[in-house]
Short mmCIF file of C-alpha atoms and ligand atoms in Angstrom, two decimals:
data_model
loop_
_atom_site.label_atom_id
_atom_site.label_comp_id
_atom_site.label_asym_id
_atom_site.label_seq_id
_atom_site.Cartn_x
_atom_site.Cartn_y
_atom_site.Cartn_z
CA MET B 1 -62.01 -16.51 5.07
CA LYS B 2 -60.35 -14.46 2.94
CA ILE B 3 -57.42 -15.29 0.63
CA GLN B 4 -54.44 -12.23 0.70
CA GLN B 5 -52.23 -11.65 -1.58
CA ASN B 6 -48.62 -11.05 -1.01
CA ILE B 7 -48.38 -11.46 2.59
CA SER B 8 -44.99 -11.13 4.55
CA LEU B 9 -44.09 -14.14 6.45
CA LYS B 10 -41.10 -12.97 8.44
CA GLN B 11 -43.49 -12.97 11.48
CA TYR B 12 -44.73 -16.75 10.74
CA ASN B 13 -41.25 -18.14 10.91
CA THR B 14 -39.20 -18.33 14.08
CA PHE B 15 -35.75 -17.86 11.58
CA GLY B 16 -37.54 -14.46 10.84
CA ILE B 17 -36.57 -14.75 7.31
CA GLN B 18 -38.22 -12.33 5.21
CA VAL B 19 -40.04 -14.16 2.19
CA HIS B 20 -43.46 -13.79 0.82
CA ALA B 21 -46.82 -15.83 0.06
CA LYS B 22 -48.20 -15.02 -3.29
CA ARG B 23 -51.34 -16.19 -1.61
CA PHE B 24 -52.17 -16.67 2.08
CA VAL B 25 -55.11 -18.03 4.26
CA SER B 26 -55.60 -18.40 7.77
CA VAL B 27 -57.93 -21.26 8.83
CA ASN B 28 -59.71 -21.07 12.24
CA SER B 29 -61.45 -24.47 12.03
CA LEU B 30 -61.56 -27.90 10.48
CA THR B 31 -64.85 -26.70 8.26
CA GLU B 32 -62.93 -23.61 6.83
CA LEU B 33 -59.87 -25.67 6.55
CA THR B 34 -61.70 -28.63 4.65
CA GLU B 35 -63.41 -25.69 2.55
CA VAL B 36 -59.99 -24.51 1.13
CA ILE B 37 -58.81 -27.96 0.83
CA ASN B 38 -61.89 -28.76 -1.52
CA VAL B 39 -60.69 -26.55 -3.78
CA HIS B 40 -56.94 -26.04 -3.64
CA LYS B 41 -54.89 -29.08 -3.44
CA ASP B 42 -51.33 -27.72 -4.01
CA VAL B 43 -50.53 -26.19 -1.09
CA PHE B 44 -48.06 -25.30 1.83
CA LEU B 45 -48.99 -25.81 5.48
CA LEU B 46 -47.63 -23.42 7.89
CA GLY B 47 -47.97 -24.11 11.78
CA GLY B 48 -45.48 -22.34 14.39
CA GLY B 49 -42.92 -21.78 11.50
CA SER B 50 -40.16 -23.21 13.79
CA ASN B 51 -38.51 -26.04 12.14
CA MET B 52 -38.24 -24.58 8.42
CA LEU B 53 -35.77 -22.45 6.81
CA LEU B 54 -37.57 -20.30 3.86
CA THR B 55 -35.09 -19.75 0.92
CA ALA B 56 -37.70 -18.51 -1.51
CA ASN B 57 -41.02 -16.75 -1.91
CA ILE B 58 -43.97 -18.99 -1.84
CA GLU B 59 -46.08 -19.84 -4.86
CA LYS B 60 -48.37 -22.18 -3.44
CA LEU B 61 -51.28 -21.14 -1.47
CA VAL B 62 -49.94 -21.01 2.46
CA ILE B 63 -52.46 -22.12 4.51
CA HIS B 64 -51.82 -21.00 8.34
CA LEU B 65 -53.36 -23.31 10.53
CA ASN B 66 -54.74 -21.44 13.55
CA LEU B 67 -57.39 -24.32 15.16
CA LYS B 68 -57.49 -23.94 18.73
CA GLY B 69 -59.02 -25.83 21.77
CA ILE B 70 -58.16 -27.93 24.28
CA ILE B 71 -60.42 -31.05 25.11
CA VAL B 72 -59.94 -33.34 28.57
CA ASN B 73 -61.22 -36.92 28.47
CA ASP B 74 -60.71 -37.72 32.22
CA THR B 75 -62.62 -40.93 32.67
CA GLU B 76 -59.49 -43.51 33.68
CA LYS B 77 -58.09 -43.52 37.48
CA ASP B 78 -54.63 -42.93 36.64
CA VAL B 79 -54.58 -41.32 33.22
CA VAL B 80 -55.93 -38.69 31.27
CA TYR B 81 -56.25 -38.14 27.53
CA VAL B 82 -55.87 -34.34 26.58
CA THR B 83 -56.65 -33.48 22.90
CA ALA B 84 -55.03 -30.29 21.62
CA GLU B 85 -56.03 -28.52 18.08
CA ALA B 86 -53.27 -28.54 15.63
CA GLY B 87 -52.75 -24.30 16.01
CA GLU B 88 -52.07 -24.33 19.77
CA ASN B 89 -48.65 -22.91 21.09
CA TRP B 90 -46.78 -25.80 22.08
CA HIS B 91 -45.10 -24.59 25.20
CA GLU B 92 -48.45 -23.13 26.55
CA PHE B 93 -50.06 -26.17 25.90
CA VAL B 94 -47.14 -28.09 28.32
CA LEU B 95 -47.57 -25.20 31.07
CA TRP B 96 -51.36 -25.68 31.04
CA CYS B 97 -50.89 -29.48 31.28
CA ILE B 98 -48.62 -28.74 34.14
CA SER B 99 -50.80 -26.32 35.64
CA GLN B 100 -53.67 -29.40 35.95
CA ASN B 101 -50.84 -31.47 37.24
CA TYR B 102 -51.17 -33.61 34.00
CA GLY B 103 -47.53 -35.27 33.66
CA GLY B 104 -45.46 -36.53 30.79
CA LEU B 105 -44.34 -33.59 29.12
CA GLU B 106 -42.53 -31.44 31.47
CA ASN B 107 -39.10 -32.44 29.72
CA LEU B 108 -40.60 -30.56 26.45
CA SER B 109 -41.12 -27.40 27.99
CA LEU B 110 -40.26 -24.12 26.02
CA ILE B 111 -39.49 -26.16 22.80
CA PRO B 112 -40.99 -23.61 19.90
CA GLY B 113 -43.72 -24.51 17.40
CA ASN B 114 -47.14 -25.55 17.68
CA VAL B 115 -48.89 -28.95 18.81
CA GLY B 116 -49.78 -29.69 15.20
CA THR B 117 -46.63 -30.24 14.32
CA SER B 118 -44.96 -31.60 17.53
CA PRO B 119 -45.62 -35.07 16.10
CA ILE B 120 -44.00 -34.76 12.75
CA GLN B 121 -40.71 -34.37 13.84
CA ASN B 122 -41.07 -36.39 16.78
CA ILE B 123 -40.09 -33.41 19.09
CA GLY B 124 -37.78 -34.37 21.94
CA ALA B 125 -35.60 -33.07 24.82
CA TYR B 126 -34.00 -34.39 27.68
CA GLY B 127 -34.50 -38.01 27.68
CA VAL B 128 -37.92 -37.46 26.18
CA GLU B 129 -40.18 -37.59 23.02
CA ILE B 130 -43.41 -36.98 22.29
CA LYS B 131 -43.65 -40.78 21.18
CA ASP B 132 -43.67 -41.51 24.97
CA THR B 133 -46.78 -40.19 25.64
CA PHE B 134 -48.78 -40.04 22.29
CA HIS B 135 -52.09 -41.42 22.20
CA GLN B 136 -52.98 -40.65 18.47
CA LEU B 137 -53.69 -37.79 15.97
CA GLU B 138 -56.54 -37.22 13.56
CA ALA B 139 -55.48 -35.93 10.19
CA LEU B 140 -57.21 -34.69 7.11
CA GLU B 141 -56.16 -36.34 3.66
CA ILE B 142 -55.47 -33.40 1.17
CA ASN B 143 -56.72 -35.48 -1.80
CA THR B 144 -59.70 -36.98 -0.44
CA GLY B 145 -60.55 -34.38 2.28
CA LYS B 146 -61.22 -37.44 4.54
CA ILE B 147 -60.25 -37.48 8.43
CA ARG B 148 -57.87 -40.22 9.39
CA ILE B 149 -56.83 -41.44 12.85
CA PHE B 150 -53.28 -42.33 13.33
CA ASN B 151 -52.15 -44.27 16.55
CA ASN B 152 -48.94 -44.26 18.08
CA ALA B 153 -47.56 -47.28 15.93
CA ASP B 154 -49.19 -45.96 12.65
CA CYS B 155 -46.65 -42.73 13.25
CA ASN B 156 -43.45 -44.54 12.68
CA PHE B 157 -41.89 -42.56 15.15
CA GLY B 158 -37.97 -42.15 15.17
CA TYR B 159 -35.46 -40.27 16.20
CA ARG B 160 -36.46 -36.56 14.83
CA ASN B 161 -38.93 -38.59 12.30
CA SER B 162 -42.11 -39.68 11.53
CA ILE B 163 -44.15 -41.19 8.64
CA PHE B 164 -45.35 -37.35 8.24
CA LYS B 165 -41.67 -36.51 7.07
CA ASN B 166 -41.50 -39.91 4.55
CA GLU B 167 -43.92 -41.96 2.79
CA LEU B 168 -46.95 -39.40 4.21
CA LYS B 169 -44.76 -36.21 3.41
CA GLY B 170 -47.25 -33.44 2.17
CA LYS B 171 -50.54 -35.61 2.17
CA TYR B 172 -52.28 -35.12 5.25
CA ILE B 173 -52.86 -32.08 7.37
CA ILE B 174 -52.65 -32.80 11.45
CA ILE B 175 -55.63 -31.45 13.06
CA ASN B 176 -55.33 -32.30 16.36
CA VAL B 177 -53.02 -34.68 18.73
CA THR B 178 -54.04 -36.60 21.71
CA LEU B 179 -51.70 -37.31 24.74
CA LYS B 180 -52.02 -39.71 27.30
CA LEU B 181 -50.54 -38.22 30.24
CA THR B 182 -50.32 -39.11 33.95
CA LYS B 183 -52.61 -37.95 36.86
CA ASN B 184 -50.76 -39.08 39.66
CA ASN B 185 -47.45 -41.18 40.12
CA HIS B 186 -45.63 -39.10 37.42
CA LYS B 187 -43.20 -41.05 35.89
CA LEU B 188 -39.86 -38.26 36.32
CA THR B 189 -37.15 -38.35 33.68
CA THR B 190 -34.54 -36.61 35.44
CA SER B 191 -31.21 -38.53 34.47
CA TYR B 192 -30.45 -35.90 31.83
CA GLY B 193 -27.08 -34.46 33.23
CA ALA B 194 -28.26 -30.92 33.48
CA ILE B 195 -31.67 -31.51 35.05
CA SER B 196 -30.31 -33.76 37.46
CA THR B 197 -27.83 -31.24 38.62
CA LEU B 198 -30.23 -28.49 38.79
CA LEU B 199 -32.91 -30.68 40.86
CA GLU B 200 -29.89 -32.10 43.45
CA THR B 201 -31.48 -29.77 46.18
CA ILE B 202 -35.05 -30.52 45.67
CA LYS B 203 -35.97 -33.71 47.69
CA ASN B 204 -39.28 -34.74 45.98
CA PRO B 205 -39.39 -32.59 42.60
CA THR B 206 -42.78 -32.25 41.18
CA ILE B 207 -43.41 -32.21 36.90
CA LYS B 208 -43.25 -27.72 37.93
CA ASP B 209 -39.75 -28.23 39.04
CA ILE B 210 -38.80 -30.39 36.06
CA SER B 211 -40.33 -27.83 33.70
CA ASP B 212 -38.78 -24.89 35.37
CA ALA B 213 -35.40 -26.77 35.57
CA VAL B 214 -35.75 -27.35 31.43
CA ILE B 215 -36.39 -24.18 30.75
CA ALA B 216 -33.62 -22.56 33.02
CA ILE B 217 -31.48 -24.74 30.74
CA ARG B 218 -33.15 -24.23 27.73
CA GLN B 219 -33.09 -20.15 28.20
CA ASN B 220 -29.45 -20.76 29.28
CA LYS B 221 -28.20 -22.30 26.22
CA LEU B 222 -30.42 -22.06 23.13
CA PRO B 223 -31.65 -18.51 21.79
CA ASN B 224 -34.73 -17.04 22.16
CA PRO B 225 -36.45 -16.91 18.92
CA LYS B 226 -37.88 -13.84 19.58
CA GLU B 227 -34.73 -11.98 19.93
CA ILE B 228 -32.47 -13.85 17.56
CA GLY B 229 -34.17 -15.78 14.49
CA ASN B 230 -33.45 -19.54 14.69
CA SER B 231 -34.71 -22.91 14.21
CA GLY B 232 -33.57 -25.09 17.33
CA SER B 233 -31.05 -27.63 16.31
CA PHE B 234 -30.25 -27.01 12.63
CA PHE B 235 -28.65 -30.51 12.03
CA LYS B 236 -29.68 -33.72 13.75
CA ASN B 237 -26.86 -35.62 15.84
CA PRO B 238 -25.15 -38.24 13.37
CA VAL B 239 -25.31 -41.76 14.14
CA ILE B 240 -21.83 -43.64 13.28
CA SER B 241 -20.23 -47.44 13.69
CA LYS B 242 -18.46 -48.57 16.13
CA LYS B 243 -15.03 -48.72 14.26
CA HIS B 244 -15.27 -45.18 12.87
CA PHE B 245 -16.02 -44.03 16.38
CA GLU B 246 -12.82 -45.88 17.60
CA LEU B 247 -10.84 -44.36 14.98
CA LEU B 248 -12.19 -40.70 16.03
CA LYS B 249 -11.26 -41.63 19.80
CA ARG B 250 -7.71 -42.16 19.05
CA ASN B 251 -7.42 -38.48 18.34
CA HIS B 252 -10.13 -37.14 20.47
CA PRO B 253 -10.37 -39.10 23.45
CA GLU B 254 -12.76 -36.47 25.04
CA ILE B 255 -15.46 -37.25 21.93
CA PRO B 256 -19.28 -36.86 23.58
CA HIS B 257 -21.10 -39.71 22.57
CA TYR B 258 -24.55 -42.02 23.43
CA ILE B 259 -24.56 -45.80 22.72
CA ILE B 260 -27.49 -46.55 20.50
CA SER B 261 -26.88 -50.12 20.26
CA ASN B 262 -23.89 -52.70 19.65
CA ASN B 263 -22.46 -50.84 16.43
CA GLU B 264 -24.12 -47.87 16.46
CA ILE B 265 -23.22 -44.58 18.25
CA LYS B 266 -24.63 -40.83 18.61
CA ILE B 267 -22.17 -37.87 18.29
CA PRO B 268 -23.57 -34.17 19.42
CA ALA B 269 -23.65 -32.73 15.94
CA GLY B 270 -22.42 -29.43 18.49
CA TRP B 271 -19.50 -30.99 19.54
CA LEU B 272 -18.44 -31.66 15.66
CA ILE B 273 -19.19 -28.09 14.71
CA GLU B 274 -17.48 -26.80 17.64
CA GLN B 275 -14.43 -28.75 17.08
CA CYS B 276 -14.38 -27.47 13.02
CA GLY B 277 -14.18 -23.72 14.72
CA PHE B 278 -17.91 -22.37 14.05
CA LYS B 279 -19.27 -21.99 17.25
CA GLY B 280 -20.22 -18.41 17.79
CA LYS B 281 -18.87 -17.52 14.57
CA ARG B 282 -20.56 -14.82 12.27
CA PHE B 283 -20.83 -14.62 8.55
CA GLY B 284 -22.85 -11.47 7.61
CA ASN B 285 -26.42 -12.12 9.02
CA ALA B 286 -26.15 -15.81 9.62
CA GLY B 287 -24.24 -17.31 12.38
CA VAL B 288 -23.71 -20.28 14.48
CA HIS B 289 -25.09 -19.36 18.27
CA THR B 290 -22.27 -18.92 20.94
CA LYS B 291 -23.68 -21.19 23.56
CA GLN B 292 -24.94 -24.50 21.24
CA ALA B 293 -23.13 -24.71 17.80
CA LEU B 294 -25.94 -26.84 16.41
CA VAL B 295 -28.38 -23.69 16.43
CA LEU B 296 -27.80 -21.40 13.28
CA VAL B 297 -28.92 -17.81 13.97
CA ASN B 298 -30.13 -15.11 11.72
CA TYR B 299 -28.35 -12.02 12.98
CA GLY B 300 -31.28 -9.80 11.50
CA GLU B 301 -31.78 -9.45 7.75
CA ALA B 302 -30.12 -12.85 6.69
CA THR B 303 -31.71 -14.41 3.86
CA GLY B 304 -32.64 -18.36 3.76
CA LYS B 305 -30.15 -18.93 1.07
CA GLU B 306 -27.34 -17.18 3.37
CA ILE B 307 -28.32 -19.68 6.18
CA TYR B 308 -28.53 -22.48 3.80
CA LYS B 309 -24.78 -21.95 2.69
CA LEU B 310 -23.27 -21.31 6.13
CA ALA B 311 -24.99 -24.87 6.36
CA GLN B 312 -23.47 -26.43 3.56
CA THR B 313 -20.00 -25.14 4.43
CA ILE B 314 -20.40 -26.81 8.02
CA GLN B 315 -21.63 -29.54 6.53
CA GLN B 316 -18.17 -29.93 4.18
CA LYS B 317 -16.18 -29.10 6.88
CA VAL B 318 -17.53 -31.94 9.05
CA LYS B 319 -17.34 -34.41 6.51
CA LYS B 320 -13.92 -33.14 5.87
CA THR B 321 -12.50 -33.41 9.48
CA PHE B 322 -14.46 -36.44 10.50
CA ASN B 323 -15.69 -38.15 7.24
CA ILE B 324 -19.20 -37.67 9.08
CA HIS B 325 -22.42 -36.50 7.18
CA LEU B 326 -24.63 -33.85 9.15
CA GLY B 327 -28.16 -34.50 8.30
CA ILE B 328 -30.29 -31.44 8.01
CA GLU B 329 -33.31 -31.75 10.93
CA VAL B 330 -34.80 -28.28 9.46
CA ASN B 331 -37.01 -28.36 6.68
CA ILE B 332 -35.38 -26.67 3.86
CA VAL B 333 -38.73 -24.68 1.87
N1 EPU O 401 -21.79 -29.83 22.71
C1 EPU O 401 -20.51 -29.56 22.54
N2 EPU O 401 -20.64 -27.88 22.05
C2 EPU O 401 -21.94 -27.37 21.62
C3 EPU O 401 -22.66 -27.98 21.78
C4 EPU O 401 -22.84 -29.23 22.27
O1 EPU O 401 -19.20 -29.94 22.46
O2 EPU O 401 -21.87 -26.41 20.83
C5 EPU O 401 -21.76 -31.11 23.54
C6 EPU O 401 -21.66 -31.31 24.93
O3 EPU O 401 -20.17 -32.20 25.32
C7 EPU O 401 -22.61 -31.65 25.31
C8 EPU O 401 -23.17 -32.44 24.18
O4 EPU O 401 -22.70 -32.30 22.85
O5 EPU O 401 -22.61 -32.42 26.39
C9 EPU O 401 -24.95 -32.56 23.66
O6 EPU O 401 -25.43 -31.29 24.09
P1 EPU O 401 -26.78 -30.71 24.64
O7 EPU O 401 -26.84 -31.33 26.04
O8 EPU O 401 -26.76 -29.24 24.24
O9 EPU O 401 -27.53 -31.65 23.69
P2 EPU O 401 -27.66 -31.82 22.14
O10 EPU O 401 -27.35 -33.35 21.70
O11 EPU O 401 -26.79 -31.10 21.39
C10 EPU O 401 -30.16 -32.61 21.76
C11 EPU O 401 -31.30 -31.95 20.86
C12 EPU O 401 -32.12 -30.66 21.27
C13 EPU O 401 -32.12 -30.82 22.89
C14 EPU O 401 -31.13 -31.45 23.68
C15 EPU O 401 -31.23 -31.94 25.18
C16 EPU O 401 -30.83 -33.01 18.47
C17 EPU O 401 -30.52 -32.67 17.27
N3 EPU O 401 -30.92 -31.90 19.70
O12 EPU O 401 -29.20 -31.37 21.51
O13 EPU O 401 -33.17 -30.34 20.48
O14 EPU O 401 -32.88 -29.82 23.51
O15 EPU O 401 -30.42 -32.75 23.06
O16 EPU O 401 -32.07 -33.08 25.36
O17 EPU O 401 -31.41 -33.76 19.07
C18 EPU O 401 -34.21 -28.89 19.10
O18 EPU O 401 -34.47 -30.12 18.91
O19 EPU O 401 -34.36 -27.92 18.61
C19 EPU O 401 -33.02 -29.03 20.42
C20 EPU O 401 -32.44 -28.29 20.64
#
């Protein structure tokens, strides 16, 4: 294991931002990770780099988590427990599960990033979140070097949220994740508008059909980070009160929304941003995606600061126009 100096992180973050790590080490096993953690406590963890905006060089030791492997515990009749190491690519893992006919992750196809970071923001799409199949994870406590197991309830999962974004932020390194998947009688979630439309012609859709539909929808709407740097949804969909919603509806009868509870209405951030005129707009090297306004993009040489500035401009305009605060989903570093 070699600690390298002054390494460019451009290829390690899906936004494709050019910043440097003063010191950088790639770890391939738990033993290597433990060795590093025993000596260095002030570290910066890098997984798939898909949910971060790097705005400056990183002074801390950057640890690139490259732990690989999948283990299957197939002792029960209808379900199977699949453990994937943190450094496995999420989408490849989902495709592998589908190839084994393990159901539960098909709606989460093509989400960028690695397995190890997926629980941190409770990744979700098309009516499914990782919390729905999450069994447990193992994490290394940085201070003590001890391994702790977190079950589903321990993680405090919420919408794009978990304990690892709050109380335990920066305290643990997730080393593997175990999911409880179905072997038969898969519970399909096909209610999301675009999926049901695509599946209309298929009589008894399989998990592969759903995965294919999700991939088609995402490819059509979301930019491929390999072609245009981005971090998926940059903002969270805000939740407003019913009173606030009724007020907005007077001027915007068509406002899309999802009812969360009696007094909580979720509004798509993409719609708010589009209404403010930002969709498809370009500001130097930073921009708002043409097909989905809650995705900010790097057209090439944008700096993290440029993208962040655009995000703040959008936040201000949305606040002024709708009196809604748009929370940022991506980690600003
Ligand atoms: N909309 C617009 N303009 C836009 C984008 C969206 O008007 O530019 C409106 C449309 O009315 C549309 C509605 O917003 O019907 C919802 O759009 P979409 O189905 O694309 O979903 P979203 O709420 O914008 C969320 C997730 C996505 C996830 C999709 C599908 C968040 C922050 N984003 O987006 O997650 O793929 O639902 O489940 O919750 C990600 O996290 O990186 C991500 C892409």
